[in-house]
Short mmCIF file of C-alpha atoms in Angstrom, two decimals:
data_model
loop_
_atom_site.label_atom_id
_atom_site.label_comp_id
_atom_site.label_asym_id
_atom_site.label_seq_id
_atom_site.Cartn_x
_atom_site.Cartn_y
_atom_site.Cartn_z
CA MET A 1 -0.07 -0.07 -0.04
CA LEU A 2 1.19 3.49 -1.01
CA ILE A 3 0.71 6.47 1.34
CA ARG A 4 1.06 10.24 0.84
CA ARG A 5 0.13 13.38 2.76
CA CYS A 6 -2.99 15.37 2.09
CA ALA A 7 -2.64 18.43 -0.31
CA VAL A 8 -2.63 21.10 2.52
CA VAL A 9 -2.29 20.71 6.24
CA TRP A 10 -1.21 23.28 8.74
CA LEU A 11 -0.55 22.52 12.39
CA GLU A 12 -1.60 25.04 15.16
CA PRO A 13 -0.68 24.79 18.77
CA ARG A 14 -3.65 25.82 20.82
CA GLU A 15 -4.48 26.30 24.45
CA VAL A 16 -7.78 24.53 25.25
CA ALA A 17 -9.64 25.36 28.41
CA SER A 18 -12.12 23.11 30.02
CA PHE A 19 -13.89 22.91 33.38
CA GLN A 20 -12.66 20.55 36.04
CA LEU A 21 -14.69 20.07 39.12
CA ASP A 22 -11.73 18.41 40.85
CA ASP A 23 -9.67 21.45 40.36
CA LEU A 24 -12.58 23.77 41.67
CA LEU A 25 -13.12 21.49 44.76
CA SER A 26 -9.39 21.66 45.55
CA GLY A 27 -9.29 25.60 45.67
CA GLY A 28 -8.57 26.20 42.08
CA THR A 29 -10.80 28.20 39.43
CA GLY A 30 -12.14 25.14 38.00
CA VAL A 31 -10.82 26.14 34.60
CA VAL A 32 -7.73 24.04 33.37
CA SER A 33 -6.00 24.61 30.40
CA ARG A 34 -4.01 22.31 28.18
CA LEU A 35 -1.86 22.64 25.14
CA ALA A 36 -3.09 20.72 22.12
CA TRP A 37 -2.19 20.41 18.44
CA PHE A 38 -4.89 21.08 15.83
CA ALA A 39 -4.50 20.12 12.07
CA HIS A 40 -6.00 22.46 9.46
CA ALA A 41 -6.61 20.64 6.42
CA PRO A 42 -9.11 22.50 4.02
CA HIS A 43 -10.70 19.38 2.37
CA LEU A 44 -11.78 18.25 5.79
CA GLY A 45 -13.95 21.30 6.35
CA ALA A 46 -12.74 21.90 10.10
CA ALA A 47 -9.83 21.64 12.22
CA ILE A 48 -9.22 18.27 14.23
CA GLU A 49 -7.04 17.69 17.22
CA VAL A 50 -3.97 15.30 16.54
CA ASP A 51 -1.40 13.87 18.91
CA ALA A 52 1.84 15.92 19.15
CA ALA A 53 3.88 13.07 18.29
CA HIS A 54 1.92 12.68 14.93
CA ALA A 55 3.05 15.89 13.76
CA LEU A 56 6.43 14.37 12.96
CA VAL A 57 4.76 11.92 10.44
CA LEU A 58 3.03 14.73 8.55
CA GLY A 59 6.25 16.74 8.40
CA ALA A 60 8.08 13.59 6.92
CA LEU A 61 5.56 13.19 4.07
CA SER A 62 5.14 14.66 0.78
CA PRO A 63 1.71 15.71 -0.72
CA VAL A 64 2.73 14.51 -4.11
CA ASP A 65 5.17 11.48 -3.91
CA TRP A 66 3.86 8.24 -2.52
CA ILE A 67 5.76 6.04 0.05
CA GLU A 68 5.32 2.51 0.94
CA ARG A 69 3.25 2.01 4.08
CA ASP A 70 5.75 -0.49 5.56
CA GLU A 71 8.49 2.01 5.37
CA LEU A 72 6.35 4.58 7.15
CA ASP A 73 5.34 2.13 9.84
CA ALA A 74 9.03 1.14 10.59
CA GLY A 75 9.83 4.86 11.07
CA PHE A 76 6.76 6.03 13.10
CA GLY A 77 4.71 3.19 14.23
CA GLY A 78 1.66 1.80 12.75
CA ASP A 79 -0.57 3.17 15.40
CA ALA A 80 0.45 6.69 14.26
CA VAL A 81 -0.07 5.95 10.69
CA ASP A 82 -3.56 4.42 11.34
CA ALA A 83 -4.75 7.42 13.40
CA LEU A 84 -3.72 10.03 10.60
CA LEU A 85 -5.18 7.79 7.91
CA GLY A 86 -8.66 7.66 10.00
CA ALA A 87 -8.34 11.55 10.43
CA GLY A 88 -8.05 11.95 6.52
CA LEU A 89 -4.65 13.53 6.89
CA LEU A 90 -2.79 10.74 5.17
CA LEU A 91 -4.08 9.19 1.96
CA THR A 92 -3.46 5.79 0.44
CA ASN A 93 -3.66 4.68 -3.44
CA VAL A 94 -6.72 2.53 -2.69
CA GLU A 95 -9.55 4.19 -4.61
CA ASP A 96 -12.39 3.35 -2.21
CA GLU A 97 -11.40 5.77 0.46
CA GLU A 98 -14.12 8.32 1.54
CA VAL A 99 -11.82 11.19 1.99
CA ALA A 100 -9.84 10.94 -1.06
CA PRO A 101 -12.34 12.48 -3.53
CA ALA A 102 -12.46 15.63 -1.41
CA ASP A 103 -8.58 15.90 -1.35
CA THR A 104 -8.58 15.26 -5.07
CA ASN A 105 -11.33 18.02 -5.66
CA PHE A 106 -9.37 20.52 -3.58
CA ARG A 107 -6.16 19.92 -5.40
CA GLU A 108 -7.80 20.72 -8.65
CA LEU A 109 -9.07 24.28 -7.61
CA GLY A 110 -5.55 25.99 -7.25
CA TRP A 111 -5.87 27.56 -3.76
CA HIS A 112 -2.97 29.31 -2.26
CA PRO A 113 -2.56 27.14 0.92
CA PRO A 114 -2.42 29.84 3.64
CA ALA A 115 -5.53 31.57 2.06
CA ALA A 116 -7.30 28.06 2.04
CA VAL A 117 -6.54 27.48 5.61
CA ALA A 118 -7.73 31.07 6.74
CA HIS A 119 -10.91 30.92 4.82
CA MET A 120 -11.92 27.51 6.05
CA ALA A 121 -10.96 28.21 9.69
CA ALA A 122 -12.77 31.39 9.85
CA ARG A 123 -16.22 30.17 8.95
CA TRP A 124 -18.89 30.12 11.37
CA GLU A 125 -21.65 27.81 12.30
CA GLY A 126 -24.48 28.30 14.68
CA VAL A 127 -23.03 31.48 16.02
CA ASP A 128 -25.63 33.83 17.64
CA GLY A 129 -23.39 37.08 17.48
CA PRO A 130 -25.81 39.50 19.48
CA LYS A 131 -26.31 36.86 22.19
CA GLY A 132 -22.62 36.24 22.58
CA MET A 133 -21.76 39.93 22.73
CA ALA A 134 -24.44 40.45 25.42
CA GLU A 135 -23.05 37.66 27.51
CA ALA A 136 -19.63 39.16 27.22
CA ASP A 137 -20.97 42.64 27.95
CA VAL A 138 -19.58 44.26 24.80
CA ASP A 139 -22.89 44.78 23.01
CA THR A 140 -22.69 48.62 23.66
CA ASN A 141 -20.09 51.24 23.24
CA GLU A 142 -19.99 51.48 27.19
CA GLY A 143 -19.04 47.83 27.29
CA LEU A 144 -16.22 48.15 24.93
CA LEU A 145 -14.83 51.22 26.68
CA ARG A 146 -14.90 49.47 29.94
CA GLN A 147 -13.05 46.34 28.56
CA HIS A 148 -10.59 48.16 26.23
CA GLY A 149 -10.32 51.74 26.94
CA LEU A 150 -10.52 54.40 24.01
CA PRO A 151 -10.40 53.11 20.48
CA PRO A 152 -7.59 54.26 18.29
CA SER A 153 -8.15 57.76 16.75
CA PRO A 154 -10.26 57.84 13.49
CA VAL A 155 -7.20 59.66 11.85
CA GLU A 156 -3.48 59.64 12.25
CA PRO A 157 -2.05 62.51 13.93
CA CYS A 158 -0.96 65.28 11.41
CA LEU A 159 2.89 65.75 11.95
CA SER A 160 3.02 69.11 10.03
CA PRO A 161 -0.29 70.96 9.96
CA GLU A 162 1.32 73.91 8.10
CA SER A 163 2.40 71.75 5.12
CA GLN A 164 -1.11 70.54 4.39
CA LEU A 165 -2.40 71.31 0.91
CA ALA A 166 -6.05 72.43 1.13
CA LEU A 167 -8.27 71.18 -1.77
CA PRO A 168 -11.07 73.09 -3.45
CA ARG A 169 -14.35 72.88 -1.99
CA ILE A 170 -16.92 70.87 -4.00
CA GLU A 171 -20.10 71.72 -5.48
CA ARG A 172 -22.69 69.19 -4.01
CA ASP A 173 -24.90 67.54 -6.63
CA ASP A 174 -27.62 64.74 -6.69
CA PHE A 175 -25.12 62.12 -6.39
CA ASP A 176 -23.75 63.48 -3.17
CA ALA A 177 -27.21 63.63 -1.84
CA LEU A 178 -27.58 59.89 -2.77
CA LEU A 179 -24.31 59.04 -0.94
CA ASP A 180 -25.36 60.82 2.16
CA THR A 181 -28.51 59.08 2.27
CA ARG A 182 -27.09 55.71 2.15
CA THR A 183 -27.48 54.40 5.81
CA THR A 184 -27.23 50.72 7.05
CA CYS A 185 -30.88 49.75 7.76
CA ARG A 186 -31.72 48.06 10.95
CA ASN A 187 -35.48 48.94 10.96
CA TYR A 188 -37.33 47.02 8.35
CA ASP A 189 -41.13 46.72 7.95
CA PRO A 190 -41.95 43.07 8.56
CA GLU A 191 -44.98 43.27 6.42
CA ALA A 192 -43.97 45.45 3.47
CA GLN A 193 -43.42 43.93 0.10
CA VAL A 194 -40.75 44.97 -2.36
CA PRO A 195 -42.44 45.75 -5.76
CA LEU A 196 -41.46 43.14 -8.35
CA ALA A 197 -40.11 46.03 -10.81
CA ALA A 198 -37.89 47.42 -8.12
CA PHE A 199 -36.53 44.01 -7.22
CA SER A 200 -35.90 43.24 -10.71
CA GLN A 201 -34.20 46.52 -11.47
CA LEU A 202 -31.80 46.04 -8.57
CA MET A 203 -30.89 42.42 -9.54
CA ALA A 204 -30.16 43.74 -13.13
CA ARG A 205 -28.20 46.74 -11.90
CA VAL A 206 -26.19 45.10 -9.44
CA PHE A 207 -25.68 41.35 -10.50
CA GLY A 208 -26.93 41.35 -14.07
CA ALA A 209 -24.84 41.33 -17.24
CA ARG A 210 -24.17 44.62 -19.00
CA GLY A 211 -22.34 43.13 -21.83
CA ILE A 212 -20.47 39.77 -22.71
CA GLY A 213 -17.04 39.23 -24.28
CA HIS A 214 -15.59 36.09 -25.92
CA PRO A 215 -12.01 36.16 -25.58
CA ALA A 216 -11.61 32.65 -26.79
CA PRO A 217 -13.96 29.71 -28.13
CA GLY A 218 -15.99 28.65 -25.10
CA PHE A 219 -14.52 31.36 -22.83
CA ASP A 220 -17.23 33.90 -21.98
CA VAL A 221 -16.82 36.92 -19.59
CA TYR A 222 -19.60 39.19 -18.45
CA LYS A 223 -19.39 42.87 -17.46
CA ARG A 224 -21.21 43.90 -14.43
CA THR A 225 -21.54 47.43 -12.90
CA SER A 226 -18.90 46.48 -10.31
CA PRO A 227 -15.18 45.63 -11.27
CA SER A 228 -13.85 42.07 -10.89
CA GLY A 229 -10.23 40.60 -11.06
CA GLY A 230 -9.65 39.33 -14.62
CA SER A 231 -13.18 40.13 -15.51
CA LEU A 232 -13.98 36.77 -14.15
CA HIS A 233 -16.77 37.78 -11.68
CA PRO A 234 -16.72 34.67 -9.71
CA THR A 235 -19.44 35.72 -7.24
CA ASP A 236 -22.93 34.23 -7.36
CA CYS A 237 -25.90 35.89 -5.76
CA LEU A 238 -28.00 33.38 -3.72
CA LEU A 239 -31.23 34.93 -2.34
CA ILE A 240 -33.35 34.45 0.74
CA VAL A 241 -36.60 36.15 -0.66
CA GLN A 242 -39.13 36.82 2.10
CA ARG A 243 -41.25 39.57 0.63
CA VAL A 244 -41.19 40.36 -3.07
CA GLU A 245 -44.35 40.82 -5.03
CA GLY A 246 -45.21 38.04 -7.18
CA ILE A 247 -42.31 35.73 -6.05
CA ALA A 248 -43.01 32.94 -3.76
CA PRO A 249 -40.81 33.13 -0.51
CA GLY A 250 -37.75 30.68 -0.55
CA LEU A 251 -34.26 30.31 -1.66
CA TYR A 252 -33.06 31.08 -5.16
CA ARG A 253 -30.03 31.60 -7.32
CA TYR A 254 -29.88 34.67 -9.54
CA ARG A 255 -28.90 33.73 -13.08
CA ILE A 256 -26.73 36.23 -14.66
CA GLU A 257 -27.05 34.84 -18.11
CA SER A 258 -30.80 34.93 -18.31
CA HIS A 259 -31.85 37.58 -15.64
CA ALA A 260 -33.89 35.06 -13.89
CA LEU A 261 -34.26 33.33 -10.55
CA GLU A 262 -33.46 29.53 -10.21
CA PRO A 263 -35.42 28.09 -7.13
CA VAL A 264 -33.08 26.30 -4.77
CA ALA A 265 -34.42 23.26 -2.73
CA PRO A 266 -32.95 23.57 0.77
CA ALA A 267 -30.62 20.64 1.63
CA ILE A 268 -31.46 21.02 5.37
CA ALA A 269 -34.44 20.35 7.73
CA PRO A 270 -36.80 23.35 8.02
CA PRO A 271 -35.40 25.61 10.78
CA GLN A 272 -37.54 26.49 13.66
CA LEU A 273 -37.89 29.67 15.84
CA GLY A 274 -34.99 29.80 18.10
CA ASP A 275 -32.63 27.51 16.31
CA ALA A 276 -28.97 28.54 16.25
CA CYS A 277 -27.77 26.38 13.53
CA THR A 278 -29.23 24.27 10.67
CA ARG A 279 -29.70 20.59 10.73
CA PRO A 280 -29.22 17.98 7.87
CA LEU A 281 -32.17 17.00 6.15
CA GLY A 282 -31.55 13.44 6.64
CA ASP A 283 -34.13 10.93 5.41
CA ALA A 284 -36.97 13.50 5.44
CA ALA A 285 -38.46 14.43 2.37
CA GLN A 286 -38.05 18.06 1.18
CA ARG A 287 -41.01 20.41 1.48
CA VAL A 288 -41.82 23.97 1.02
CA TRP A 289 -41.00 26.06 4.09
CA SER A 290 -43.32 28.32 5.75
CA ASP A 291 -42.63 32.04 6.18
CA ASP A 292 -41.62 31.53 9.86
CA GLU A 293 -39.09 28.74 8.93
CA LEU A 294 -37.76 30.97 6.04
CA HIS A 295 -37.32 33.73 8.59
CA ALA A 296 -35.56 31.42 11.13
CA PHE A 297 -33.13 30.49 8.43
CA ALA A 298 -32.56 34.19 7.62
CA ARG A 299 -31.79 34.77 11.37
CA ILE A 300 -29.43 31.83 11.32
CA ALA A 301 -27.67 33.22 8.22
CA VAL A 302 -26.96 36.52 9.56
CA ALA A 303 -25.71 35.05 13.11
CA GLY A 304 -28.66 36.13 15.06
CA GLN A 305 -28.75 39.85 13.94
CA ASP A 306 -32.69 40.01 14.11
CA PHE A 307 -32.68 43.56 12.59
CA PHE A 308 -31.09 42.12 9.32
CA ALA A 309 -33.06 38.92 9.25
CA ASP A 310 -36.25 41.19 8.93
CA ALA A 311 -35.09 42.46 5.54
CA ALA A 312 -37.43 41.59 2.54
CA VAL A 313 -34.49 40.08 0.48
CA LEU A 314 -31.11 38.76 1.76
CA CYS A 315 -28.39 38.49 -1.07
CA VAL A 316 -25.70 35.91 -0.10
CA LEU A 317 -22.63 36.59 -1.91
CA ALA A 318 -20.56 33.31 -2.60
CA PRO A 319 -17.66 33.25 -5.07
CA ARG A 320 -17.03 30.01 -7.01
CA PHE A 321 -13.49 29.92 -6.26
CA HIS A 322 -12.33 27.76 -9.09
CA ARG A 323 -13.61 30.37 -11.68
CA ASN A 324 -11.11 32.87 -9.95
CA PHE A 325 -8.24 30.53 -9.47
CA TRP A 326 -8.50 29.23 -13.02
CA LYS A 327 -6.49 32.37 -13.97
CA TYR A 328 -4.84 33.10 -10.55
CA ARG A 329 -3.92 29.48 -9.58
CA ASN A 330 -2.08 28.96 -6.30
CA HIS A 331 -1.70 32.89 -6.33
CA ALA A 332 -1.07 34.72 -2.98
CA LYS A 333 -3.62 37.51 -3.91
CA ALA A 334 -6.39 35.28 -5.42
CA TYR A 335 -8.38 35.07 -2.41
CA ARG A 336 -8.08 38.58 -1.68
CA VAL A 337 -9.63 39.29 -5.08
CA CYS A 338 -12.62 37.28 -4.28
CA VAL A 339 -12.88 39.36 -1.06
CA LEU A 340 -12.82 42.55 -3.12
CA ASP A 341 -15.40 41.16 -5.56
CA ALA A 342 -17.89 40.76 -2.73
CA GLY A 343 -17.09 44.16 -1.44
CA HIS A 344 -17.74 45.94 -4.74
CA LEU A 345 -21.01 44.18 -5.40
CA SER A 346 -22.18 44.91 -1.85
CA GLN A 347 -21.44 48.57 -2.29
CA THR A 348 -23.06 48.83 -5.53
CA LEU A 349 -26.22 47.22 -3.99
CA GLN A 350 -26.09 49.84 -1.16
CA LEU A 351 -26.26 52.66 -3.56
CA CYS A 352 -28.81 51.13 -5.87
CA ALA A 353 -31.05 50.22 -3.03
CA THR A 354 -30.82 53.59 -1.53
CA GLN A 355 -31.65 55.13 -5.03
CA ALA A 356 -34.77 52.97 -5.05
CA GLY A 357 -36.05 54.22 -1.75
CA LEU A 358 -35.10 50.97 0.06
CA GLY A 359 -33.00 50.40 3.10
CA PRO A 360 -29.93 48.41 2.44
CA PHE A 361 -27.52 46.51 4.73
CA VAL A 362 -24.36 44.26 4.50
CA THR A 363 -22.68 42.10 7.23
CA GLY A 364 -19.78 39.86 7.33
CA ALA A 365 -21.10 38.26 10.62
CA ILE A 366 -22.68 35.24 9.07
CA ASN A 367 -22.80 31.56 9.55
CA GLU A 368 -21.22 30.28 6.48
CA VAL A 369 -21.33 26.58 7.19
CA ASP A 370 -25.00 26.80 7.74
CA LEU A 371 -25.34 28.67 4.55
CA GLU A 372 -23.17 26.18 2.75
CA ARG A 373 -25.25 23.20 4.18
CA ALA A 374 -28.65 24.89 2.95
CA PHE A 375 -27.33 25.86 -0.54
CA GLY A 376 -25.60 22.55 -1.22
CA PHE A 377 -21.97 24.15 -1.32
CA THR A 378 -18.64 22.57 -0.39
CA GLY A 379 -16.83 25.18 1.61
CA TYR A 380 -13.64 25.11 -0.50
CA ARG A 381 -15.40 25.33 -3.79
CA GLN A 382 -17.93 27.83 -3.17
CA SER A 383 -18.68 29.74 0.14
CA PRO A 384 -20.40 32.93 1.25
CA LEU A 385 -18.20 35.96 2.08
CA VAL A 386 -20.96 38.47 3.06
CA VAL A 387 -24.66 38.78 3.33
CA CYS A 388 -26.47 41.94 2.06
CA GLY A 389 -29.85 42.92 1.53
CA PHE A 390 -32.70 45.47 1.30
CA GLY A 391 -36.25 46.24 2.02
CA ALA A 392 -38.65 48.97 3.05
CA ARG A 393 -37.86 50.72 6.30
CA THR A 394 -40.52 50.79 9.05
CA ASP A 395 -41.68 54.29 10.12
CA THR A 396 -40.48 53.75 13.69
CA LEU A 397 -36.79 53.81 14.77
CA THR A 398 -36.51 50.95 17.05
CA GLU A 399 -32.78 49.75 16.41
CA SER A 400 -30.11 52.60 16.26
CA GLU A 401 -28.77 53.53 12.63
CA PHE A 402 -25.81 55.66 12.22
CA ASP A 403 -27.31 58.75 10.67
CA PRO A 404 -25.57 61.63 12.18
CA ASN A 405 -26.57 63.98 9.59
CA ARG A 406 -30.40 63.17 9.88
CA LYS A 407 -30.71 62.33 6.28
CA VAL A 408 -33.05 59.37 6.97
CA TRP A 409 -34.33 59.88 10.36
CA PRO A 410 -36.87 61.08 11.48
CA ARG A 411 -38.99 59.64 8.75
CA ASP A 412 -41.42 61.89 6.81
#
């Protein structure tokens, strides 16, 4: 039997704390820490703890060249090899392994290894952000100030004020007024529908094709209103539609090539009120979700931020990494370009929604793993980077919005 290491694995020494009753009873705090080693292998989806002695095995193997198992056993022991094979960190040339296809698929994508590790390790599952912040007493500026003191200054100190070159004052126009009116919405009308025409216009302006090029046979590139590295536009818009006139609530994929919505059958059990995370569908039959179940999923998607979950439409921006990495293969900046792509699209949505008289939002505090599970993604192939959205504002300011110039509130 031949063995080699998986494509990418990074080892992290991590201090792990746990509650120990014996320590508490003996006069301690009850919190005992230990040093553990965790292996980050993107094809596995999450970090796994490994024995410290096994790190030597991983460091002795190539991700490309195969080695005879007997030789490895002689050097490190069969138990260590078995443990790493069982964890999916070592692979054999036997074709029926369960984890081998994932490693093979990952190898084909062209990830820069540090970027792959960072992306997969930073994904959330079942996180309730506001609840966690409230428990930590940092849900308000007062709590942050108590814990961390004053924040860094919003500007760097000017070392030579007399050397500053003053710029001409600008004449404000309608576009300035639009920019000043863009304010993150936290107060959505839970009953108001977005008109179908307004929704269609936003999809076309932000995510639709403004033109198409054919650099080579079979190679098509679209033009959007936002820039994209290499004109590749790898970012898909997946939708949680809650209230749009004429569209049944549910999950959709926006099709850039046809300006249409493709229904997505959720690959999870219907979420329930109060759920912190999604559950696999299992053997249950898929069915249409109720409005309450869809809203419960929206809340999970934005990590418990209820004010965003109330939006009429939530847009999940998820790059197909292999589209970008086809050109920027194993490139140190390729993942950064994907992040920029999502940022450009979300800002264009902010302005277009504001111009349409709707309240926009964007957040990076999302449960990527739960979204991947629902939309059928594999995290290293396609994964959400942000969730943005829009809807009609309510007439009452309940949640604070940063509107220092009073361009939005009070409502007319």
